[in-house]
Short mmCIF file of C-alpha atoms in Angstrom, two decimals:
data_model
loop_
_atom_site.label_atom_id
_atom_site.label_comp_id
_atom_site.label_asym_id
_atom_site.label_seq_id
_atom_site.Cartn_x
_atom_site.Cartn_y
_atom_site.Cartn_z
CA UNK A 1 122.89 83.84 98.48
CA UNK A 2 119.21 82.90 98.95
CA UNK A 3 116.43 83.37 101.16
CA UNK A 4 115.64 81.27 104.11
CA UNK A 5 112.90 78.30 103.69
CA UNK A 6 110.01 79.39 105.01
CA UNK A 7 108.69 77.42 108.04
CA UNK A 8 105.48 77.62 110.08
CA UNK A 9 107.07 78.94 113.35
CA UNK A 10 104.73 79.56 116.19
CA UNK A 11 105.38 81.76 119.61
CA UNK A 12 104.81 79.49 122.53
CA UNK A 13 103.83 82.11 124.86
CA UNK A 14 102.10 85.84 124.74
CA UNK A 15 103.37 88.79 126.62
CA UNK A 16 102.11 92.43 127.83
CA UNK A 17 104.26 94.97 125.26
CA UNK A 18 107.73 95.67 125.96
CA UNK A 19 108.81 92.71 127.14
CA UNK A 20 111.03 90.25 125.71
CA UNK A 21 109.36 87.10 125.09
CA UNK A 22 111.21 83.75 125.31
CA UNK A 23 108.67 81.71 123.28
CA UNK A 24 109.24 83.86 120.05
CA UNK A 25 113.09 82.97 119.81
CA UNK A 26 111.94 80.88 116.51
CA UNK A 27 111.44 83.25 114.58
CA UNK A 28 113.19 86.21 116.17
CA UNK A 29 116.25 83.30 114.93
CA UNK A 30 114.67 83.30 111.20
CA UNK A 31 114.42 87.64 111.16
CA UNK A 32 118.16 87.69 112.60
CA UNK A 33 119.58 85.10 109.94
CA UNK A 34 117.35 87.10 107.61
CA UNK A 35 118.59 90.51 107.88
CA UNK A 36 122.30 88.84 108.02
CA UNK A 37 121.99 87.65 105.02
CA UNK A 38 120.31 90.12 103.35
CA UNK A 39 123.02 92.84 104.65
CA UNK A 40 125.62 90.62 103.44
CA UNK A 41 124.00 90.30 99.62
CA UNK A 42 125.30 92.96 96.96
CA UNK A 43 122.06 92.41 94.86
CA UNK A 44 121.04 96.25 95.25
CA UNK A 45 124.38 97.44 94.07
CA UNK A 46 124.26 95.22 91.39
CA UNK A 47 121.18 96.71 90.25
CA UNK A 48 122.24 99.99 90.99
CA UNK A 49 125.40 99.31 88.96
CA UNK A 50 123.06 97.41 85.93
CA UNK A 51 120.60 100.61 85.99
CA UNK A 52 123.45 103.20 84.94
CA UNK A 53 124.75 100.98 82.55
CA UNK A 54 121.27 100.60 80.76
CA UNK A 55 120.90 101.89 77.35
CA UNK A 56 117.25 100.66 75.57
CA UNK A 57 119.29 100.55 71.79
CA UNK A 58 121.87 97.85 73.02
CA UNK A 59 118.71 95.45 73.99
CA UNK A 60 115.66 96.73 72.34
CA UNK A 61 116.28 93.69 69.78
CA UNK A 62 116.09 90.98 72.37
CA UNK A 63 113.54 89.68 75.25
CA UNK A 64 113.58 90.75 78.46
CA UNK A 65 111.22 88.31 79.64
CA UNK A 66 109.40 84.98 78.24
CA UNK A 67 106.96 86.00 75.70
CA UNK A 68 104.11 85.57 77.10
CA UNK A 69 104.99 88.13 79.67
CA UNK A 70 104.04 90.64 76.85
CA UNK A 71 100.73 93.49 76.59
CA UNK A 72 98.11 91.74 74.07
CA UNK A 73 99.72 88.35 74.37
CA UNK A 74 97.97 85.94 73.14
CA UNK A 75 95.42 87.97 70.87
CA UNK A 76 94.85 88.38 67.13
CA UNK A 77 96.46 91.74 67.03
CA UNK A 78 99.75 89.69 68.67
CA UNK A 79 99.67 87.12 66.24
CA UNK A 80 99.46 89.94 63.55
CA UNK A 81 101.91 91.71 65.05
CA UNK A 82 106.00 92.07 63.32
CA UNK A 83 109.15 90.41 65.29
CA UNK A 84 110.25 94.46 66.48
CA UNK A 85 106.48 94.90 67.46
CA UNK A 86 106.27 92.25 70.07
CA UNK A 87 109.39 92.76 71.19
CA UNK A 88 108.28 96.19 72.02
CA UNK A 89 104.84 94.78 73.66
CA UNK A 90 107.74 92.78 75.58
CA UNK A 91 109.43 95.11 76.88
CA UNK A 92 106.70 97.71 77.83
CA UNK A 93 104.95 95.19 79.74
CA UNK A 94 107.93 94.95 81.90
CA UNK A 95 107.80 98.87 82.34
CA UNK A 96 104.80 99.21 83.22
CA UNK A 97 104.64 96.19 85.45
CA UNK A 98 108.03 97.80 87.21
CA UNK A 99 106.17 100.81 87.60
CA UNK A 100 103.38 99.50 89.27
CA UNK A 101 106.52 97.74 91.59
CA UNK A 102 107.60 101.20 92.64
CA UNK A 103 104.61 102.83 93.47
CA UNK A 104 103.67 99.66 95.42
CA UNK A 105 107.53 100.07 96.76
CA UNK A 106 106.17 103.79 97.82
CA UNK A 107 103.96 102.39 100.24
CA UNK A 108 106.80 100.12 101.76
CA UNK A 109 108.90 102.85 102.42
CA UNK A 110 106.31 104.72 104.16
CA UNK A 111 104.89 101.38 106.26
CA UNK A 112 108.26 100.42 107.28
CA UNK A 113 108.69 103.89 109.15
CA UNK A 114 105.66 103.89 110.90
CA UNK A 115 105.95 100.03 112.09
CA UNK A 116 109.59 100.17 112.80
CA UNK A 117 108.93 103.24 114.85
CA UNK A 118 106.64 100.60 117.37
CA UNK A 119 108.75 97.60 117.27
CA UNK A 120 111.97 100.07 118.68
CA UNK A 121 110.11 101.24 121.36
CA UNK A 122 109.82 97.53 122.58
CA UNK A 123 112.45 95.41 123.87
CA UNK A 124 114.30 92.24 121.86
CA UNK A 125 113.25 93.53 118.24
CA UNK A 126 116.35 95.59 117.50
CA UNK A 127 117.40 93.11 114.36
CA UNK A 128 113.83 93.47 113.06
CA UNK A 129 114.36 96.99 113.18
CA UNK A 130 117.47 96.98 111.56
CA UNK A 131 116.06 94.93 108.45
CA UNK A 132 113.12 97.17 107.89
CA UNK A 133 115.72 100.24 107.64
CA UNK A 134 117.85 98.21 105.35
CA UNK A 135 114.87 97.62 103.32
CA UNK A 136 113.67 100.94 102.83
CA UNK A 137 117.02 101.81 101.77
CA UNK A 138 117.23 99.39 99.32
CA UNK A 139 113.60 100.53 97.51
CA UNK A 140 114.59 103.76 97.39
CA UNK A 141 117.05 102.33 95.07
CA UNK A 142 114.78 99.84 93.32
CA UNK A 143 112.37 102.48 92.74
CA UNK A 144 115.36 104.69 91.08
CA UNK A 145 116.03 101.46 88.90
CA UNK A 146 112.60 100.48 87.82
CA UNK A 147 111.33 104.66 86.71
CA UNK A 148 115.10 104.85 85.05
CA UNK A 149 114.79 102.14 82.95
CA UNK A 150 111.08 102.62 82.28
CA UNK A 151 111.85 106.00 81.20
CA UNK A 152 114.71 105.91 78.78
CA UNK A 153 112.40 102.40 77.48
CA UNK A 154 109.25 104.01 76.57
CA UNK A 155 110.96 107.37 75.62
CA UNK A 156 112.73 105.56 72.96
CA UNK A 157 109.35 103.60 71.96
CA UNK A 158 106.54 106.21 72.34
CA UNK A 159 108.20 109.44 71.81
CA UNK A 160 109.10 112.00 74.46
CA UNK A 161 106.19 112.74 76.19
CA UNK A 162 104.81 108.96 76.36
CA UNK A 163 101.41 109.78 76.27
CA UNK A 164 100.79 109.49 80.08
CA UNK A 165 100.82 106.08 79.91
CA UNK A 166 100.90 105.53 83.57
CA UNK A 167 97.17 105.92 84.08
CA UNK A 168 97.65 107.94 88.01
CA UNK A 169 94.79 107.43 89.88
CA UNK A 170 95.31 110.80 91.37
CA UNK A 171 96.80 114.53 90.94
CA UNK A 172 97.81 116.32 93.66
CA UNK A 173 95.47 119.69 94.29
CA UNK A 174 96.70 122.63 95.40
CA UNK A 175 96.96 123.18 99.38
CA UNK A 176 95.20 125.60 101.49
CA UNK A 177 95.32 127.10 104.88
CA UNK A 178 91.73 125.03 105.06
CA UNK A 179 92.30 122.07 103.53
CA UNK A 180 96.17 121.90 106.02
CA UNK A 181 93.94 122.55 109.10
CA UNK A 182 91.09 119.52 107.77
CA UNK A 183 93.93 117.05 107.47
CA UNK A 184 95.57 118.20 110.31
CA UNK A 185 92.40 117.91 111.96
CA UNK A 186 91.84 114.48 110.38
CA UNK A 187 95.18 113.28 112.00
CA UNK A 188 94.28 113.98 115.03
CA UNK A 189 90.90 112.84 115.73
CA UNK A 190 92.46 109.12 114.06
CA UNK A 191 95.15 109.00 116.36
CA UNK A 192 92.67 109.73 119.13
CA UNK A 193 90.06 107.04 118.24
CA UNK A 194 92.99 104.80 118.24
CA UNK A 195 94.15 106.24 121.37
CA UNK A 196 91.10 105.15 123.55
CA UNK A 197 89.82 102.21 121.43
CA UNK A 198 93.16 100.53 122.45
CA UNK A 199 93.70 99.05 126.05
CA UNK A 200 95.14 101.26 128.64
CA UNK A 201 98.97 100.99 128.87
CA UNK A 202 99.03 99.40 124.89
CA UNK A 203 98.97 102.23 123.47
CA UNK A 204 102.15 103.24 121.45
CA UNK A 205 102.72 105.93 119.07
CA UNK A 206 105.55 105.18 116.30
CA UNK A 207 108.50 107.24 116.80
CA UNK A 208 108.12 108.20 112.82
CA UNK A 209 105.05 109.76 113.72
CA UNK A 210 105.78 111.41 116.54
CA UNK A 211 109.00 112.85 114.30
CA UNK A 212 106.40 113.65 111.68
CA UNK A 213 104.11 115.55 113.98
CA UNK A 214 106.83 117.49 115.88
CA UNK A 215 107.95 118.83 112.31
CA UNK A 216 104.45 119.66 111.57
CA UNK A 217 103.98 116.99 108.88
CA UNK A 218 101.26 115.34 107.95
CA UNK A 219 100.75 111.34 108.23
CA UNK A 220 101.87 110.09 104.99
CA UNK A 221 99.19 108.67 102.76
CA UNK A 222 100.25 106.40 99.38
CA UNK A 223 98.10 107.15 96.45
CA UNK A 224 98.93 104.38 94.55
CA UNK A 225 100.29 100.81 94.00
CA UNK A 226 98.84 98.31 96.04
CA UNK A 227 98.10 100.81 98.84
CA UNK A 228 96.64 103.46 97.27
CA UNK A 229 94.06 100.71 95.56
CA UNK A 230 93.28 99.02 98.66
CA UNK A 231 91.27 102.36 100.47
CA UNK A 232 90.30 106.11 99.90
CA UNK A 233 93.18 108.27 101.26
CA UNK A 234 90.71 108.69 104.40
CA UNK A 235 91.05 105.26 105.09
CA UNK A 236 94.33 104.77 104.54
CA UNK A 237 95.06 107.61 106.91
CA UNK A 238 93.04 105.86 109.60
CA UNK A 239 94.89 102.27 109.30
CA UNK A 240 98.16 104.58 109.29
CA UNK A 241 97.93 105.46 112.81
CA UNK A 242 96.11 101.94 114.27
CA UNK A 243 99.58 100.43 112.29
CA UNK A 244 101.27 102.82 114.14
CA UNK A 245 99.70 102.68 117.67
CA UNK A 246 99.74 99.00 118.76
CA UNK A 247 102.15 95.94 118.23
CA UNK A 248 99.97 93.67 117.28
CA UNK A 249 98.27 96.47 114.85
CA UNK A 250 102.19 96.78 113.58
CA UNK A 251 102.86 93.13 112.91
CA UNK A 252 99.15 92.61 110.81
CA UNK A 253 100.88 95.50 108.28
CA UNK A 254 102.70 92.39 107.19
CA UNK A 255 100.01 90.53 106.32
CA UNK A 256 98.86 93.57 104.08
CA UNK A 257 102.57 93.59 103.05
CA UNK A 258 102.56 89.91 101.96
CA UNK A 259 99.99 90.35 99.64
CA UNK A 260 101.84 93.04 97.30
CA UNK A 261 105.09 90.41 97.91
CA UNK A 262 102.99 87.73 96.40
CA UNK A 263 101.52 89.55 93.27
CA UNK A 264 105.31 90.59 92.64
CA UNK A 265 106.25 86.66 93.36
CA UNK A 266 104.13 85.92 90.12
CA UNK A 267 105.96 88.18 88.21
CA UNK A 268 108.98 88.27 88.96
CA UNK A 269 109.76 84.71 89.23
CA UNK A 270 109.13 83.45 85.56
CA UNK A 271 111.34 86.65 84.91
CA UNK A 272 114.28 85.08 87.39
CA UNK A 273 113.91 81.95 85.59
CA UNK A 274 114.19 83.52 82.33
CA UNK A 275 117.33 84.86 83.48
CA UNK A 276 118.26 81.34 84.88
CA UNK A 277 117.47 80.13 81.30
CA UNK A 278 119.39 82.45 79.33
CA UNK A 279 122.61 81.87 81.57
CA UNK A 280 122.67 78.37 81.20
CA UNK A 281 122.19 78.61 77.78
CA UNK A 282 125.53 81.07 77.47
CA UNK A 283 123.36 83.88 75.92
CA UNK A 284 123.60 87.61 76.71
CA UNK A 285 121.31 88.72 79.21
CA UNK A 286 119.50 92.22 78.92
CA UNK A 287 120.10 94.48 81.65
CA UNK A 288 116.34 94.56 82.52
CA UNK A 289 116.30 90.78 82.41
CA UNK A 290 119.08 90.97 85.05
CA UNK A 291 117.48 93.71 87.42
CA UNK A 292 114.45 91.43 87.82
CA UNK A 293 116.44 88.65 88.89
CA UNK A 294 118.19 90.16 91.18
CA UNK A 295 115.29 92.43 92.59
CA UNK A 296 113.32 88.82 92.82
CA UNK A 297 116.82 87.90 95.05
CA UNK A 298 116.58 91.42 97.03
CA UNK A 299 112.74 90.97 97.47
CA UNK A 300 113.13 87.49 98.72
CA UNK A 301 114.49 88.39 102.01
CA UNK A 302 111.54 91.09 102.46
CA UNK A 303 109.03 88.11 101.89
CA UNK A 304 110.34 86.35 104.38
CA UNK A 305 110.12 89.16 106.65
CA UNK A 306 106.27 89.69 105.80
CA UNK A 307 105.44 85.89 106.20
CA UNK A 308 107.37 85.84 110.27
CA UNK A 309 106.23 88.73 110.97
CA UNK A 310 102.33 88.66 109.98
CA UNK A 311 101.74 84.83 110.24
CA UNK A 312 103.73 84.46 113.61
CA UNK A 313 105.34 87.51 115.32
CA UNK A 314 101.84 88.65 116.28
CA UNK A 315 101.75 86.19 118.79
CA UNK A 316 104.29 87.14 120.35
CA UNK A 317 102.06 89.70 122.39
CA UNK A 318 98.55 89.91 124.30
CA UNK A 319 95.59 88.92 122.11
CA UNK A 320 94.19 90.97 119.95
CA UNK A 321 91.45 93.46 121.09
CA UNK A 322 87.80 93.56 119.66
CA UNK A 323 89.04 96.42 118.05
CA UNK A 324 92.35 95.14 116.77
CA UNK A 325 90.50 92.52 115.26
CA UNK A 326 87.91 94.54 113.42
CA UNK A 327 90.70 96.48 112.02
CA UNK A 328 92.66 93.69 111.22
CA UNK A 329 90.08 91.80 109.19
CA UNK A 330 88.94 95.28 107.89
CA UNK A 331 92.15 95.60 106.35
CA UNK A 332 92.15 92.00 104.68
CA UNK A 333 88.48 92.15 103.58
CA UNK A 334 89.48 95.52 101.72
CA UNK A 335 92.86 93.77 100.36
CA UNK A 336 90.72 90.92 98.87
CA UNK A 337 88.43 93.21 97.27
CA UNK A 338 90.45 95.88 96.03
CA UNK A 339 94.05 94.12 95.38
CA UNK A 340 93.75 90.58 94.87
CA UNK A 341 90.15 90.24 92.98
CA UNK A 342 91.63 93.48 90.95
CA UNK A 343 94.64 91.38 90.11
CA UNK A 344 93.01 87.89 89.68
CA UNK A 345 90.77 89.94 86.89
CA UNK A 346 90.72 88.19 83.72
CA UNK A 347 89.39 90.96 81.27
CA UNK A 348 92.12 92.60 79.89
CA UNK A 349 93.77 88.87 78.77
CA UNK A 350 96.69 90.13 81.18
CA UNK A 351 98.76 87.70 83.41
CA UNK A 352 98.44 90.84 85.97
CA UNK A 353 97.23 94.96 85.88
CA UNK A 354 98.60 97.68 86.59
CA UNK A 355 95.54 100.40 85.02
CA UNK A 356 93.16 101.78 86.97
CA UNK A 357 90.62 100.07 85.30
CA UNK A 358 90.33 98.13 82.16
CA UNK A 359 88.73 101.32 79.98
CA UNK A 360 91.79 102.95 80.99
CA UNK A 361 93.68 100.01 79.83
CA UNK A 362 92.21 100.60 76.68
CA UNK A 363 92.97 104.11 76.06
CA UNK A 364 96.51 103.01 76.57
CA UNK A 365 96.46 100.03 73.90
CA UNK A 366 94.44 102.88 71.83
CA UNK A 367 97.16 105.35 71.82
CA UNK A 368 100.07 102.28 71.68
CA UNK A 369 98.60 101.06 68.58
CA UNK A 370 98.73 105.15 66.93
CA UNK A 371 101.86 105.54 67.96
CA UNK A 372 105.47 104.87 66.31
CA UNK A 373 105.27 101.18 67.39
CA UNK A 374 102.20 100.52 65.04
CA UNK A 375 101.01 103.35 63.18
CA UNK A 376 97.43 102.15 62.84
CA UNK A 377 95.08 105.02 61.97
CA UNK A 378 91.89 105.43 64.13
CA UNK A 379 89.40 102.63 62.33
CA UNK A 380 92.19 100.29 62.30
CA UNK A 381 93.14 100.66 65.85
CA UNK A 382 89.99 100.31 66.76
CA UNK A 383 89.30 97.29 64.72
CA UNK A 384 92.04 95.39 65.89
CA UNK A 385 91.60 96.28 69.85
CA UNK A 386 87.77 94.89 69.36
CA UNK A 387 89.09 91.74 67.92
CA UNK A 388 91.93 91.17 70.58
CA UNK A 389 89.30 92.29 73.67
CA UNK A 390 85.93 90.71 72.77
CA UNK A 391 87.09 88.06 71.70
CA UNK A 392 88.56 84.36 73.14
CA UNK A 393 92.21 84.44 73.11
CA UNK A 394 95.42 82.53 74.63
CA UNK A 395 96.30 85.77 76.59
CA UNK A 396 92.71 84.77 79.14
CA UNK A 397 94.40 81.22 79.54
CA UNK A 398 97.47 82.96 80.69
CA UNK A 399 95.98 85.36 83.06
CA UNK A 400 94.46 82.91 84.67
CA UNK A 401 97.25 80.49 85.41
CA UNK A 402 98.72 83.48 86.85
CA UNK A 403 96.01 83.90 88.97
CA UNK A 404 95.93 80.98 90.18
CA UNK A 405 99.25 80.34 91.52
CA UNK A 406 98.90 83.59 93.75
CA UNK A 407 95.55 82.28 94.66
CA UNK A 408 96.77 79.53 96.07
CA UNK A 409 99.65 81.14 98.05
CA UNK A 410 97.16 83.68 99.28
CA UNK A 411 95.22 81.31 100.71
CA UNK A 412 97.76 79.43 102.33
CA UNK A 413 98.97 81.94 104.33
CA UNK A 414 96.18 83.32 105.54
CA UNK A 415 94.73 80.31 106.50
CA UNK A 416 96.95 80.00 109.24
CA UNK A 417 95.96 83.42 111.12
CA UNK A 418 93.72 82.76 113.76
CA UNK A 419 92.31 86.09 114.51
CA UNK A 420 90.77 86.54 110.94
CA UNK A 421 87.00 85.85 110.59
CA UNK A 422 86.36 83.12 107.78
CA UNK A 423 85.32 85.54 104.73
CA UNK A 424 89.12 86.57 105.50
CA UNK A 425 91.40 83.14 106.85
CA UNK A 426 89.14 81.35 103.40
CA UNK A 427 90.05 83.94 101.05
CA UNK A 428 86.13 84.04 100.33
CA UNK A 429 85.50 86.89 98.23
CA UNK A 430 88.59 85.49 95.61
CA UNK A 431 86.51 83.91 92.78
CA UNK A 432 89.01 80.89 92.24
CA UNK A 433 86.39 80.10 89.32
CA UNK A 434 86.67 83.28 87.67
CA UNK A 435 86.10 81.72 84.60
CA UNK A 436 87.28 83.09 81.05
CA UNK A 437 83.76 83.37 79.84
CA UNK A 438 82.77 86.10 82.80
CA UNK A 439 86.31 87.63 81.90
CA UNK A 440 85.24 88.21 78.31
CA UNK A 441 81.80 89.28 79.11
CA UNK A 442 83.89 92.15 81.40
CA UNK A 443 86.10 92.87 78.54
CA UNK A 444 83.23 93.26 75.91
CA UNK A 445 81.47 95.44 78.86
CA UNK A 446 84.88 97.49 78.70
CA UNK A 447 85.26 98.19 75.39
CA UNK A 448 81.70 99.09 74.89
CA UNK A 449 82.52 102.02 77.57
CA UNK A 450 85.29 102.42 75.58
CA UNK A 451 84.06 103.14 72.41
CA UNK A 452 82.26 105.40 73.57
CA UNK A 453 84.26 107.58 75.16
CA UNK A 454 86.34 107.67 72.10
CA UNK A 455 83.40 108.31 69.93
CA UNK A 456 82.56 111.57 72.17
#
């Protein structure tokens, strides 16, 4: 089973909300044939069925993905490195790239909710509706997949406790009868502004949120994954209920949605060929190796779905509002800056990242290189992580082919939405340039931080 082709399709007329609109039938064809085949596919229960089979020992002395798809690729301490220790760099990469995949996988569940609950209060989107729910039933198991896997991995590798290798961006703090009546409060003053910023009779609140807010719940915010490094959780909250409140608000979420679909494209897809590769060949194939290739299958049809939905389905109702638009290109100005220039980054010598920042990167390779894997005491550690990060290496070269395939895609698409201003449809805050030289002037600037926060 595979994906449809994507095609340009293009609503030939516009229509006040809840009507059905004959111009759309398209791509209302491509979501149908879409969720079809995606609802006929038993990708999810194969990785569901590969994820309780997994066991690190029975594939901790193979791949899981090409080499070069490993942490410190490329750099002296690599080349140094023994056949089990890049192996291991191997396969952690792939954990901690999944887990970046499930948090970003977080915010899908969540987004799908809120937008699903507009599109069902409007007529002739029923299949769309169906394909989102099917969707966020199939991260949930995803997610399950990618944390098992990850765990039992880096368990085996680090020790028990792992070190916190995740790098959160945020802890939870402790509730209060104030700080429940401030976000309370918060909720409702966004949903008002996008209330009366909206034109009368457009308004729609999401069904999800009106479930939410009859139970007393709060809006949900993500914290991390693409979402969470896009805005502050203020911000976020406030695009939550404009994606919530309008169709046209609704369908740009998948415009925000195709960017974390992209940036898993890159991944994923030298992973599925990998697969491809080894099954030609005859050879075993790891479990993980096989639960990226069929999670690149499973994520496929949600592409798709982004793509129709925030390059065409837009059109299928009244023009955007000055308002719409403003939060519209808001939302892709912050994407560019926050996502995709944090992604195209070239310092760590990573094909993507998945740290906070590249000092916590650091700490992480600091602690890697003490632990079981290497055993390096403090000065060597240390010794080796300056040569492999202020220094020229293969692993910039590699980063930056990466980034430059989801560059390109990036650009593509949204150079064919009319209702972004040019910094936005042009991509124009992507340095396409981003040249290794500025990359290694970042990562000498990052160690340098480093060092001294190690030293204190």
């Amino acid at each position: 089973m595979t994906s449809l082709t994507e095609k340009n399709y293009r609503a030939d007329s516009q229509s006040a909300v809840g009507k059905t609109v004959k111009g759309s039938a398209k791509h209302r064809k491509v979501i149908d044939i879409t969720y079809r085949n995606n609802d006929e596919s038993d990708y999810t229960e194969q990785i569901e069925a590969l994820e309780q089979a997994f066991r690190y020992a029975d594939y901790q002395h193979c791949y899981w993905t090409e080499p070069e798809q490993s942490l410190l690729y490329g750099t002296p301490l690599y080349e140094q490195a023994t056949a089990d220790q890049k192996r291991a760099l191997n396969h952690l990469y792939w954990v901690i790239q999944n887990n970046n995949t499930a948090a970003s996988e977080v915010n899908t569940i969540i987004y799908n909710q809120v937008t699903a609950g507009v599109f069902e209060t409007l007529s002739g989107y029923d299949k769309l509706c169906d394909e989102l729910t099917l969707e966020t039933d199939q991260e949930y198991h995803h997610i399950h997949a990618f944390q098992k896997v990850g765990h039992r991995t880096r368990t085996a590798l680090l020790g028990r406790k792992g070190f916190g290798w995740t790098g959160k961006d945020n802890k939870e703090a402790p509730t209060s009868r104030v700080s429940n009546w401030f976000a309370r409060s918060q909720d409702t003053v966004l949903q008002f502004l996008a209330k009366h910023m909206l034109k009368p009779g457009e308004y729609l609140v999401s069904n999800y949120l009106k479930e939410l807010e009859a139970q007393g719940k709060f809006a949900p915010t993500p914290t991390q994954g693409s979402g969470g490094r896009a805005a502050s959780p203020t911000v976020l909250k406030f695009f939550t209920s404009n994606w919530g409140s309008s169709p046209f608000l609704a369908c740009q979420y998948y415009a925000m949605r195709y960017v974390s679909n992209g940036l898993l494209k890159s991944q994923e897809h030298p992973r599925s060929r990998y697969f491809k590769k080894l099954e030609k060949a005859g050879e075993p194939i790891p479990i993980p190796t096989a639960i990226s290739h069929y999670h690149f299958l499973d994520e496929s049809f949600h592409t798709t779905i982004s793509l129709i939905v925030g390059r065409d389905m837009y059109r299928d109702f009244a023009k955007p509002t000055v308002y719409e638009r403003a939060i519209a290109n808001w939302a892709v100005y912050l994407a560019q800056r926050n996502v995709i220039c944090y992604h195209s980054g070239l310092s760590t010598g990573l094909p993507a990242r998945c740290f906070r920042n590249d000092v916590s990167f650091m700490e992480f390779i600091y602690r890697l290189l003490q632990s079981p894997v290497f055993e390096l005491s403090d000065q060597d550690a240390r010794h080796w992580m300056e040569k492999s990060f202020c220094a020229e290496h293969e692993g910039f070269h590699v980063a930056k082919r990466y980034q430059k395939g989801f560059v390109t895609d990036f650009r593509q698409f949204f150079g064919q939405i009319d209702y972004l201003w040019p910094i936005n449809r042009e991509m124009r805050l992507i340095d396409v340039e981003n040249t290794v030289d500025a990359g290694l002037r970042r990562s000498r600037a990052a160690f340098q931080e480093f060092s001294e926060s190690v030293a204190v």
